[in-house]
Coordinates of C-alpha atoms in Angstrom, one line a residue:
M1 CA 30.0 -90.8 -22.1
Y2 CA 32.0 -91.5 -19.0
R3 CA 32.7 -88.0 -17.9
T4 CA 31.8 -84.4 -18.5
H5 CA 34.7 -82.9 -16.6
Y6 CA 38.2 -83.8 -15.5
C7 CA 38.8 -84.2 -11.8
N8 CA 41.1 -81.2 -11.4
D9 CA 38.8 -78.9 -13.4
I10 CA 36.1 -78.5 -10.7
R11 CA 36.0 -75.1 -9.1
E12 CA 33.7 -72.9 -7.0
S13 CA 32.1 -71.6 -10.2
D14 CA 30.7 -75.1 -10.7
I15 CA 28.8 -75.2 -7.4
G16 CA 25.2 -76.4 -8.0
K17 CA 26.1 -78.0 -11.4
K18 CA 25.4 -81.7 -12.1
I19 CA 28.5 -83.3 -13.6
Q20 CA 30.1 -86.7 -14.3
L21 CA 33.6 -87.7 -13.4
A22 CA 35.7 -90.8 -14.1
G23 CA 38.9 -92.1 -12.7
W24 CA 40.6 -94.3 -10.1
V25 CA 39.7 -94.6 -6.4
D26 CA 42.6 -92.9 -4.6
T27 CA 41.3 -93.2 -1.0
I28 CA 38.1 -94.3 0.8
R29 CA 37.4 -92.7 4.2
D30 CA 34.3 -93.9 6.2
H31 CA 33.2 -91.3 8.6
G32 CA 30.1 -93.2 9.8
G33 CA 27.2 -92.7 7.5
V34 CA 29.2 -90.5 5.2
I35 CA 31.9 -92.0 3.0
F36 CA 34.5 -89.8 1.3
V37 CA 36.0 -91.1 -1.9
D38 CA 39.0 -89.2 -3.4
L39 CA 38.7 -89.8 -7.2
R40 CA 41.9 -89.4 -9.3
D41 CA 42.4 -89.0 -13.0
F42 CA 45.2 -87.8 -15.3
T43 CA 44.7 -84.2 -14.1
G44 CA 44.4 -84.5 -10.3
I45 CA 42.0 -85.3 -7.5
T46 CA 38.4 -84.4 -6.5
Q47 CA 36.8 -85.4 -3.2
T48 CA 33.4 -87.1 -3.7
V49 CA 30.8 -87.7 -0.9
V50 CA 28.8 -90.9 -0.9
H51 CA 25.8 -91.1 1.4
D52 CA 24.4 -94.4 0.1
E53 CA 27.0 -97.1 1.1
S54 CA 25.5 -99.6 -1.3
L55 CA 26.9 -97.6 -4.2
L56 CA 30.3 -98.8 -3.1
D57 CA 29.6 -102.5 -3.2
G58 CA 32.7 -104.2 -4.7
V59 CA 34.6 -100.9 -4.8
N60 CA 38.1 -100.5 -3.3
K61 CA 41.3 -98.6 -3.8
E62 CA 42.5 -98.3 -7.4
C63 CA 39.1 -99.5 -8.9
V64 CA 38.0 -97.5 -11.9
I65 CA 34.6 -95.8 -11.5
T66 CA 32.4 -93.1 -13.0
V67 CA 30.2 -91.0 -10.8
T68 CA 27.5 -88.5 -11.4
G69 CA 26.4 -85.9 -8.8
T70 CA 26.2 -82.2 -7.9
V71 CA 29.1 -80.0 -7.1
S72 CA 28.9 -78.6 -3.5
E73 CA 30.9 -76.2 -1.4
R74 CA 32.9 -77.8 1.3
D75 CA 32.4 -76.8 4.9
P76 CA 35.1 -74.2 5.8
E77 CA 36.8 -76.5 8.3
T78 CA 37.2 -79.2 5.7
V79 CA 38.8 -77.1 3.0
N80 CA 42.0 -78.7 1.6
E81 CA 44.3 -76.0 0.5
K82 CA 46.8 -78.6 -0.9
L83 CA 44.3 -79.5 -3.7
D84 CA 43.3 -77.2 -6.6
T85 CA 39.8 -78.6 -6.0
G86 CA 40.1 -78.3 -2.2
K87 CA 37.1 -75.9 -1.8
V88 CA 34.5 -78.1 -3.5
E89 CA 33.3 -81.7 -3.5
L90 CA 30.9 -83.8 -5.6
V91 CA 27.9 -85.3 -3.8
V92 CA 27.4 -88.6 -5.6
E93 CA 24.0 -89.7 -6.9
S94 CA 25.1 -92.6 -9.0
L95 CA 28.2 -94.7 -9.4
T96 CA 29.3 -97.3 -11.9
L97 CA 32.2 -99.7 -11.5
L98 CA 34.2 -99.7 -14.7
G99 CA 37.3 -101.7 -13.8
R100 CA 37.9 -103.9 -10.7
C101 CA 41.1 -104.0 -8.7
R102 CA 42.4 -106.8 -6.6
N103 CA 42.1 -106.1 -2.8
M104 CA 45.9 -106.5 -2.4
L105 CA 48.2 -104.2 -4.4
P106 CA 51.8 -105.3 -4.8
F107 CA 52.9 -102.0 -3.2
D108 CA 51.5 -98.7 -1.9
I109 CA 51.2 -96.5 -5.0
S110 CA 51.1 -93.3 -2.9
D111 CA 54.5 -94.1 -1.4
S112 CA 56.2 -96.2 -4.1
R113 CA 59.6 -94.7 -3.5
V114 CA 60.1 -97.0 -0.6
T115 CA 59.4 -100.1 -2.8
R116 CA 62.2 -102.0 -4.4
E117 CA 62.9 -100.9 -7.9
D118 CA 62.5 -104.4 -9.4
V119 CA 59.0 -104.6 -8.0
R120 CA 58.0 -101.2 -9.3
L121 CA 59.3 -102.0 -12.8
K122 CA 57.5 -105.3 -12.9
Y123 CA 54.2 -103.4 -12.2
R124 CA 55.3 -100.2 -14.0
Y125 CA 51.7 -99.4 -14.9
L126 CA 50.9 -99.1 -11.2
D127 CA 54.1 -97.1 -10.5
L128 CA 53.2 -94.6 -13.2
R129 CA 50.0 -93.9 -11.3
S130 CA 52.0 -92.4 -8.5
E131 CA 52.1 -88.6 -8.4
R132 CA 55.8 -88.4 -8.7
L133 CA 56.2 -90.7 -11.7
H134 CA 53.1 -89.2 -13.3
N135 CA 54.5 -85.7 -13.0
N136 CA 57.8 -86.8 -14.4
I137 CA 56.3 -88.2 -17.6
V138 CA 54.1 -85.1 -18.0
L139 CA 57.2 -83.0 -17.5
R140 CA 59.1 -85.0 -20.2
S141 CA 56.3 -84.5 -22.7
N142 CA 56.2 -80.7 -22.0
I143 CA 60.0 -80.4 -22.3
I144 CA 60.0 -82.3 -25.7
R145 CA 57.2 -80.0 -26.9
T146 CA 59.2 -77.0 -26.0
M147 CA 62.3 -78.3 -27.7
R148 CA 60.3 -79.0 -30.9
R149 CA 58.8 -75.5 -30.8
R150 CA 62.1 -73.8 -30.4
M151 CA 63.8 -75.8 -33.2
E152 CA 60.9 -75.0 -35.5
E153 CA 61.2 -71.3 -34.6
K154 CA 64.8 -71.5 -35.7
D155 CA 63.7 -72.9 -39.1
F156 CA 64.9 -76.5 -38.5
I157 CA 62.8 -79.1 -40.2
E158 CA 62.1 -82.5 -38.5
I159 CA 63.1 -85.6 -40.4
Q160 CA 63.0 -89.2 -39.1
T161 CA 66.0 -91.3 -39.9
P162 CA 66.0 -95.1 -40.1
I163 CA 66.1 -97.5 -37.1
L164 CA 67.3 -100.4 -39.1
T165 CA 70.8 -99.5 -40.4
A166 CA 74.4 -100.7 -40.8
S167 CA 76.8 -101.4 -38.0
S168 CA 79.2 -98.5 -37.3
P169 CA 82.0 -98.0 -34.8
E170 CA 80.7 -95.2 -32.6
G171 CA 82.0 -96.0 -29.2
A172 CA 79.7 -98.7 -27.9
R173 CA 78.4 -102.2 -28.9
D174 CA 75.7 -102.3 -31.4
F175 CA 72.3 -104.0 -31.0
L176 CA 72.2 -106.4 -34.0
V177 CA 69.0 -107.5 -35.9
P178 CA 69.3 -110.6 -38.1
S179 CA 68.0 -110.3 -41.6
R180 CA 65.4 -112.9 -42.7
K181 CA 65.9 -112.2 -46.4
H182 CA 69.7 -112.0 -46.4
K183 CA 71.1 -115.0 -44.7
G184 CA 74.0 -114.4 -42.3
K185 CA 73.7 -110.6 -42.5
F186 CA 72.5 -108.2 -39.8
Y187 CA 71.1 -104.8 -39.4
A188 CA 72.2 -102.6 -36.5
L189 CA 70.1 -100.3 -34.4
P190 CA 71.6 -96.8 -34.7
Q191 CA 73.8 -95.7 -31.8
A192 CA 73.0 -92.2 -33.1
P193 CA 71.8 -90.9 -36.5
Q194 CA 75.3 -89.8 -37.2
Q195 CA 75.8 -90.8 -40.9
F196 CA 72.2 -90.0 -41.8
K197 CA 72.3 -86.5 -40.6
Q198 CA 75.5 -85.8 -42.4
L199 CA 74.0 -87.3 -45.6
L200 CA 71.0 -84.9 -45.1
M201 CA 73.5 -82.0 -45.2
V202 CA 74.9 -83.4 -48.5
S203 CA 71.4 -83.7 -49.7
G204 CA 70.8 -80.0 -49.4
I205 CA 68.8 -80.0 -46.2
D206 CA 69.9 -76.8 -44.5
K207 CA 68.8 -77.4 -40.9
Y208 CA 67.6 -80.8 -39.6
F209 CA 66.4 -82.0 -36.2
Q210 CA 64.6 -84.9 -34.6
I211 CA 63.9 -86.3 -31.2
A212 CA 66.0 -89.3 -32.1
P213 CA 66.0 -92.8 -30.4
C214 CA 69.5 -94.1 -30.0
F215 CA 70.5 -97.7 -29.1
R216 CA 73.7 -98.7 -27.3
D217 CA 74.5 -102.0 -25.7
E218 CA 76.3 -100.6 -22.7
D219 CA 76.1 -100.9 -18.9
A220 CA 73.6 -98.9 -16.9
R221 CA 74.5 -96.0 -14.6
Q222 CA 72.3 -93.6 -12.6
D223 CA 72.4 -91.2 -15.6
R224 CA 72.5 -93.8 -18.4
S225 CA 70.0 -96.2 -19.7
P226 CA 71.4 -99.6 -20.6
G227 CA 69.6 -99.9 -24.0
E228 CA 68.0 -96.9 -25.5
F229 CA 67.9 -93.2 -25.0
Y230 CA 66.6 -90.1 -26.7
Q231 CA 68.4 -87.0 -27.9
L232 CA 67.5 -83.7 -29.5
D233 CA 69.6 -84.4 -32.6
F234 CA 70.3 -81.4 -34.9
E235 CA 72.6 -80.6 -37.8
M236 CA 73.3 -77.4 -39.7
A237 CA 74.9 -76.8 -43.1
F238 CA 77.5 -74.0 -43.6
A239 CA 77.8 -73.8 -39.8
T240 CA 80.7 -73.2 -37.5
Q241 CA 81.3 -74.5 -34.0
E242 CA 80.0 -71.2 -32.5
D243 CA 76.8 -71.4 -34.6
V244 CA 76.0 -74.8 -33.1
L245 CA 76.8 -73.7 -29.6
E246 CA 74.5 -70.7 -29.9
V247 CA 71.5 -72.8 -31.0
C248 CA 72.1 -75.3 -28.2
E249 CA 72.5 -72.5 -25.7
D250 CA 69.2 -70.8 -26.7
V251 CA 67.2 -74.0 -26.6
I252 CA 68.6 -75.5 -23.4
Y253 CA 68.5 -72.1 -21.5
D254 CA 64.8 -71.7 -22.5
V255 CA 63.9 -75.2 -21.4
F256 CA 65.6 -74.9 -18.0
K257 CA 64.2 -71.4 -17.3
T258 CA 60.7 -72.6 -18.3
Y259 CA 60.7 -75.8 -16.2
S260 CA 62.7 -74.9 -13.1
D261 CA 62.8 -72.1 -10.5
K262 CA 66.5 -72.7 -9.8
K263 CA 69.1 -70.3 -10.9
V264 CA 70.3 -71.0 -14.5
S265 CA 73.7 -69.9 -15.9
D266 CA 73.4 -66.7 -17.9
K267 CA 74.1 -66.8 -21.6
P268 CA 76.6 -67.2 -23.1
F269 CA 77.6 -70.3 -21.2
A270 CA 81.3 -70.6 -20.2
R271 CA 83.6 -72.1 -22.8
I272 CA 86.3 -74.3 -21.2
T273 CA 89.0 -76.2 -23.1
Y274 CA 89.4 -79.9 -22.4
K275 CA 92.9 -79.2 -21.2
D276 CA 91.8 -76.6 -18.7
A277 CA 88.9 -78.7 -17.6
M278 CA 91.1 -81.7 -16.8
M279 CA 93.7 -79.4 -15.0
T280 CA 91.3 -77.2 -13.0
Y281 CA 88.4 -79.7 -12.3
G282 CA 90.0 -83.1 -12.8
T283 CA 87.2 -84.1 -15.3
D284 CA 85.9 -83.2 -18.7
K285 CA 82.4 -82.9 -17.0
P286 CA 83.1 -80.2 -14.5
D287 CA 80.5 -79.3 -11.8
L288 CA 80.8 -75.5 -11.6
R289 CA 78.6 -75.4 -8.6
N290 CA 81.6 -76.6 -6.6
P291 CA 83.9 -73.6 -5.9
L292 CA 87.0 -75.7 -5.3
R293 CA 89.7 -75.6 -8.0
I294 CA 92.7 -77.8 -8.6
I295 CA 96.2 -76.3 -9.0
D296 CA 99.4 -77.8 -10.5
L297 CA 102.1 -78.1 -7.9
T298 CA 104.4 -80.4 -9.8
E299 CA 107.2 -77.9 -10.4
F300 CA 107.0 -76.8 -6.7
F301 CA 107.4 -80.3 -5.3
S302 CA 110.3 -81.0 -7.8
K303 CA 112.3 -78.7 -5.5
V304 CA 111.0 -80.2 -2.2
D305 CA 112.9 -83.1 -0.5
F306 CA 109.8 -85.2 -0.1
P307 CA 110.4 -88.7 -1.6
L308 CA 106.8 -89.7 -2.2
F309 CA 106.2 -86.8 -4.6
K310 CA 109.6 -87.0 -6.5
G311 CA 109.3 -87.3 -10.2
K312 CA 105.5 -87.4 -10.3
P313 CA 102.8 -84.8 -11.1
V314 CA 101.3 -83.3 -8.0
R315 CA 97.9 -81.5 -7.7
G316 CA 96.6 -79.4 -4.9
I317 CA 93.2 -78.4 -3.7
V318 CA 92.6 -75.6 -1.1
A319 CA 89.5 -76.0 1.0
N320 CA 88.1 -74.4 4.2
C321 CA 87.9 -77.3 6.6
F322 CA 87.9 -75.1 9.7
G323 CA 85.9 -76.8 12.5
Q324 CA 86.0 -80.2 10.9
S325 CA 86.8 -83.1 13.3
R326 CA 89.7 -85.5 13.0
K327 CA 87.2 -88.0 11.6
F328 CA 86.7 -85.8 8.6
F329 CA 90.4 -86.0 7.6
E330 CA 90.4 -89.8 8.4
D331 CA 87.4 -90.2 6.1
S332 CA 89.1 -88.2 3.4
L333 CA 92.0 -90.6 3.5
K334 CA 89.6 -93.6 3.4
F335 CA 88.0 -92.2 0.3
A336 CA 91.4 -91.6 -1.3
M337 CA 92.4 -95.2 -0.7
S338 CA 89.1 -96.5 -2.0
I339 CA 89.7 -94.9 -5.4
G340 CA 93.2 -96.4 -5.7
M341 CA 95.3 -93.6 -4.2
K342 CA 98.2 -94.6 -1.9
G343 CA 97.5 -91.7 0.5
L344 CA 96.3 -88.1 0.8
G345 CA 98.7 -85.5 2.1
Y346 CA 97.6 -82.1 3.5
L347 CA 98.7 -79.0 5.2
T348 CA 96.6 -76.7 7.4
L349 CA 97.4 -73.1 8.0
T350 CA 96.7 -72.3 11.6
D351 CA 97.9 -69.2 13.5
G352 CA 100.2 -68.5 10.6
E353 CA 101.9 -71.9 10.8
F354 CA 101.6 -75.0 8.6
K355 CA 100.5 -78.1 10.4
G356 CA 100.3 -81.6 8.8
P357 CA 102.6 -84.6 7.9
I358 CA 104.3 -82.7 5.1
A359 CA 105.1 -79.5 7.0
K360 CA 108.5 -80.8 8.3
F361 CA 109.7 -81.3 4.7
L362 CA 109.2 -77.6 3.7
S363 CA 111.7 -74.8 4.4
P364 CA 110.5 -71.4 5.5
E365 CA 111.0 -70.1 1.9
Q366 CA 109.0 -73.0 0.5
K367 CA 106.2 -72.4 2.9
E368 CA 106.0 -68.9 1.7
E369 CA 106.1 -70.1 -1.9
I370 CA 103.3 -72.6 -1.5
T371 CA 101.2 -70.0 0.3
S372 CA 101.6 -67.8 -2.7
L373 CA 101.0 -70.5 -5.3
S374 CA 97.9 -72.0 -3.6
G375 CA 96.4 -68.8 -2.2
I376 CA 95.8 -70.6 1.1
K377 CA 94.4 -68.5 3.9
E378 CA 94.2 -68.8 7.7
N379 CA 92.4 -72.0 8.8
E380 CA 92.3 -73.4 5.3
T381 CA 93.8 -76.7 4.2
V382 CA 95.6 -77.7 1.0
F383 CA 95.2 -81.3 0.0
F384 CA 97.8 -83.0 -2.2
I385 CA 97.2 -85.6 -4.9
C386 CA 100.2 -87.3 -6.4
D387 CA 100.1 -90.2 -8.9
T388 CA 101.1 -91.1 -12.5
K389 CA 100.3 -88.7 -15.3
N390 CA 97.5 -90.6 -16.8
I391 CA 95.4 -90.8 -13.6
V392 CA 96.4 -87.9 -11.3
D393 CA 93.9 -85.5 -12.8
R394 CA 91.1 -88.0 -12.5
E395 CA 91.9 -88.7 -8.8
A396 CA 92.2 -84.9 -8.1
G397 CA 88.8 -84.5 -9.6
Q398 CA 87.3 -87.2 -7.4
I399 CA 88.9 -85.7 -4.3
R400 CA 87.5 -82.2 -5.3
T401 CA 84.0 -83.7 -5.6
W402 CA 84.3 -85.5 -2.3
L403 CA 85.4 -82.4 -0.5
G404 CA 82.6 -80.3 -2.1
E405 CA 80.0 -82.8 -1.1
N406 CA 81.2 -83.4 2.4
L407 CA 81.9 -79.7 3.2
G408 CA 78.4 -78.9 1.9
I409 CA 79.6 -76.1 -0.4
I410 CA 77.9 -77.3 -3.6
D411 CA 75.0 -75.0 -4.5
Q412 CA 72.0 -77.3 -4.8
D413 CA 69.7 -74.5 -6.1
S414 CA 71.4 -73.8 -9.4
F415 CA 72.1 -75.2 -12.8
E416 CA 75.6 -74.3 -13.9
F417 CA 76.3 -74.8 -17.6
C418 CA 79.5 -74.8 -19.6
F419 CA 80.7 -76.0 -23.0
V420 CA 83.9 -78.1 -23.0
V421 CA 85.7 -77.5 -26.3
D422 CA 89.0 -78.5 -28.0
F423 CA 89.0 -82.2 -27.3
P424 CA 92.0 -84.2 -28.5
M425 CA 91.3 -85.9 -31.8
Y426 CA 93.1 -89.1 -30.7
E427 CA 94.3 -91.0 -27.6
I428 CA 96.4 -94.0 -26.9
E429 CA 94.3 -97.1 -26.0
E430 CA 95.3 -98.6 -22.7
G431 CA 96.5 -102.2 -23.0
T432 CA 97.0 -102.2 -26.8
G433 CA 98.9 -98.9 -27.3
N434 CA 96.9 -98.3 -30.4
T435 CA 96.0 -94.8 -31.6
I436 CA 92.2 -94.5 -31.4
F437 CA 89.6 -91.7 -31.8
T438 CA 88.9 -89.9 -28.5
H439 CA 85.5 -88.7 -29.4
N440 CA 83.5 -88.8 -32.7
P441 CA 85.4 -90.3 -35.6
F442 CA 83.6 -88.1 -38.1
S443 CA 84.9 -84.8 -36.5
M444 CA 87.0 -82.2 -38.3
P445 CA 90.6 -81.9 -37.0
Q446 CA 91.7 -78.4 -36.1
G447 CA 94.3 -77.6 -38.8
G448 CA 92.7 -79.9 -41.3
L449 CA 94.9 -82.2 -43.5
E450 CA 98.1 -80.4 -42.6
A451 CA 97.7 -81.2 -38.9
L452 CA 97.0 -84.8 -39.7
E453 CA 100.1 -85.1 -41.8
T454 CA 102.6 -83.1 -39.6
M455 CA 101.5 -83.4 -36.0
E456 CA 101.9 -86.1 -33.4
P457 CA 98.4 -87.6 -33.3
T458 CA 97.7 -87.1 -29.6
K459 CA 98.6 -83.4 -30.0
I460 CA 95.9 -82.8 -32.6
L461 CA 92.8 -81.1 -31.4
A462 CA 89.3 -81.6 -33.0
Y463 CA 86.3 -79.3 -33.4
Q464 CA 84.5 -81.3 -30.8
Y465 CA 82.4 -80.0 -27.9
D466 CA 80.2 -81.1 -25.0
L467 CA 77.5 -79.4 -23.0
V468 CA 77.9 -80.0 -19.3
C469 CA 75.6 -79.2 -16.4
N470 CA 76.3 -79.8 -12.7
G471 CA 78.8 -82.4 -13.5
I472 CA 76.7 -84.3 -16.1
E473 CA 77.3 -84.4 -19.8
L474 CA 74.1 -83.3 -21.5
A475 CA 75.2 -83.1 -25.1
S476 CA 78.0 -83.9 -27.5
G477 CA 78.7 -82.5 -31.0
A478 CA 81.3 -81.6 -33.5
V479 CA 82.1 -79.8 -36.7
R480 CA 82.0 -82.7 -39.1
N481 CA 84.6 -83.9 -41.5
H482 CA 83.2 -83.3 -45.0
D483 CA 86.4 -83.7 -47.0
V484 CA 87.3 -87.2 -48.4
E485 CA 91.1 -86.6 -48.2
I486 CA 90.9 -85.5 -44.6
M487 CA 88.6 -88.4 -43.8
R488 CA 90.9 -90.9 -45.4
K489 CA 93.9 -89.6 -43.5
A490 CA 92.0 -89.3 -40.2
F491 CA 90.9 -92.9 -40.3
E492 CA 94.3 -94.1 -41.5
I493 CA 95.9 -92.7 -38.3
A494 CA 93.3 -94.7 -36.3
G495 CA 94.3 -97.9 -38.1
Y496 CA 91.7 -98.1 -40.8
S497 CA 92.8 -98.9 -44.4
E498 CA 91.1 -97.1 -47.3
E499 CA 89.4 -100.4 -48.3
E500 CA 88.0 -100.7 -44.8
L501 CA 86.9 -97.1 -44.8
K502 CA 85.1 -97.5 -48.1
A503 CA 83.4 -100.7 -46.9
R504 CA 82.3 -99.5 -43.5
F505 CA 81.4 -95.9 -44.5
S506 CA 80.7 -96.3 -48.2
A507 CA 77.8 -93.9 -48.2
L508 CA 79.6 -91.0 -46.6
Y509 CA 82.9 -91.8 -48.5
T510 CA 81.0 -91.6 -51.8
A511 CA 78.7 -88.7 -51.0
F512 CA 81.6 -86.4 -50.0
Q513 CA 82.9 -86.7 -53.6
Y514 CA 79.7 -85.1 -54.9
G515 CA 80.0 -81.7 -53.2
A516 CA 79.5 -81.7 -49.4
P517 CA 79.0 -78.4 -47.6
P518 CA 80.8 -77.7 -44.3
H519 CA 78.4 -78.8 -41.5
A520 CA 78.2 -79.2 -37.8
G521 CA 75.8 -80.4 -35.2
M522 CA 75.0 -81.5 -31.6
A523 CA 72.7 -83.8 -29.7
P524 CA 71.5 -82.8 -26.2
G525 CA 70.2 -85.9 -24.2
V526 CA 66.5 -85.7 -23.5
D527 CA 66.5 -88.2 -20.7
R528 CA 69.3 -86.5 -18.7
I529 CA 67.7 -83.1 -19.1
V530 CA 64.4 -84.4 -17.8
M531 CA 66.2 -86.1 -14.9
L532 CA 67.9 -82.9 -13.8
L533 CA 64.7 -80.8 -14.1
A534 CA 62.6 -83.5 -12.3
D535 CA 65.3 -83.5 -9.5
E536 CA 65.6 -87.3 -9.8
E537 CA 68.7 -89.3 -9.0
S538 CA 68.0 -92.1 -11.5
I539 CA 67.3 -91.7 -15.2
R540 CA 64.9 -94.6 -15.0
D541 CA 62.4 -92.5 -13.1
V542 CA 61.9 -90.2 -16.0
I543 CA 61.4 -92.9 -18.6
A544 CA 57.9 -94.5 -19.0
F545 CA 59.1 -98.1 -19.5
P546 CA 62.8 -98.4 -18.8
L547 CA 65.1 -101.4 -18.7
N548 CA 66.5 -102.1 -15.2
G549 CA 70.1 -101.8 -14.3
N550 CA 70.7 -105.3 -15.7
A551 CA 69.3 -104.4 -19.1
Q552 CA 66.0 -106.3 -18.5
D553 CA 62.4 -105.3 -19.2
L554 CA 60.8 -106.8 -16.0
L555 CA 57.3 -105.8 -17.2
L556 CA 57.2 -107.7 -20.6
G557 CA 60.1 -110.1 -19.8
A558 CA 62.7 -109.0 -22.3
P559 CA 65.2 -110.2 -23.3
S560 CA 63.4 -113.6 -23.7
E561 CA 63.9 -116.8 -25.6
V562 CA 62.2 -117.2 -28.9
T563 CA 60.9 -120.2 -30.8
E564 CA 62.9 -122.5 -33.0
Q565 CA 60.8 -121.4 -35.9
Q566 CA 61.7 -117.8 -35.3
L567 CA 65.4 -118.7 -35.1
L568 CA 65.1 -120.7 -38.4
E569 CA 63.4 -117.8 -40.2
A570 CA 66.2 -115.4 -39.0
N571 CA 68.9 -117.9 -40.1
I572 CA 70.3 -118.1 -36.5
R573 CA 71.6 -121.0 -34.5
I574 CA 72.2 -120.7 -30.8
R575 CA 75.7 -121.9 -29.8
D576 CA 76.3 -123.3 -26.3

């Protein structure tokens, strides 16, 4: 036996007891004749006292040791209130070195945040010893445990779906796995368990869930892993959109209330249409902590003799910039130019008069009208964003975010949730002009077959929805298409022939002809939820062994070359 107690379990009630601890040497402090060794294990830290210096021969920081001794009360002046074990210490009688450590560590584990990420990822097993990373991984485990418990309480059953499956067009590039037995053919790692969970509904499973691994070959971002990620995947038979949103709401609200002291949006979360989100916030991932709103001033400026805004959509944002220096407005223009805008007009209301480069183009009546339209008040500024229809909202959203951040008006002590609903079923692909699915191709169009046959495709809405928190998309879902006729027409509009539909989605296409119930589901992203609750800026800091931003595993060296024999067995030849 290496230990009788964990380090963080020792308390005043243990004083006088003989115990054994095991762990890593966190610090060594020599006070001349008395050496203090802080011992760290999975639970925390205990101070040990070594009087016999010879016991520490060959022992240095990050060595693994086991010690036996008697628990003693610390002197009052040496009590450490920052530690749970800060009122006691272990007087060491014997010590055994279990695992040696090199004298020179590649970085300081206690302050790893200042170390370059590539170094930390190369020695991830050391990085995970740091208190911050350790706590993040424990938090992740607890969050997943809570998710599982809540889904089970709601009578969902957990089912594991396959990892090796067929390639499917779901918005990103597949990771392909060559088949040894079937020359020239490939499996794909699932981008999501989409078809399997729908087939489970056809199979008679009423409520399914799993903590599902998903694989997408896409570029990394601060909130996106470049290879794999995990989601709480769930599906419900005989369910409406609102049924799904209520389940998601209950589980996510419980998780955030349990693992954070920040304010959490009350239930029910706000429902915002995609159209309103783009108009009011300039994004389908609105950060509701930012109080600024975007207004449509297109009609107003159609009557103003200002050439730069003629014939284009115009958006306005009112913000209180009172007391800001000239540099603030110069910086706002620099930011606007950096995102591709040609300029950033504004008007400031001071002493009842408008000041700014656009003021001279407005008549007294127009100044009254824009005051009414925008709601601008004394000492406030209205910023104007003008561009082509397809990008003006996005630019307005970026200006809104910049203003919120630089004015310091975004509440950092809250989680503001909303559901974005009524996404368009289709959009026009830039460059090709083709009609493509906007969201999930397996979604049910609002209006069903009639809408598909009679409406212009980009006007058709779908029963699709996202969960958004603080400007981050946490979940996506949809009421699924379970009707073969609707499925055939939906894919036809997106350019798929019936033969291609049968070939690429043969299982669903066939299954829906044997009695498929209406069903719907959603998939909150585990990694992003943990990232928010851990208050981390990078998703990689809440994943035990992540790929870096360039999709590399620096610890094990993936991706790597393989032997000619392996290529031969997989029926693959590398082309120059």
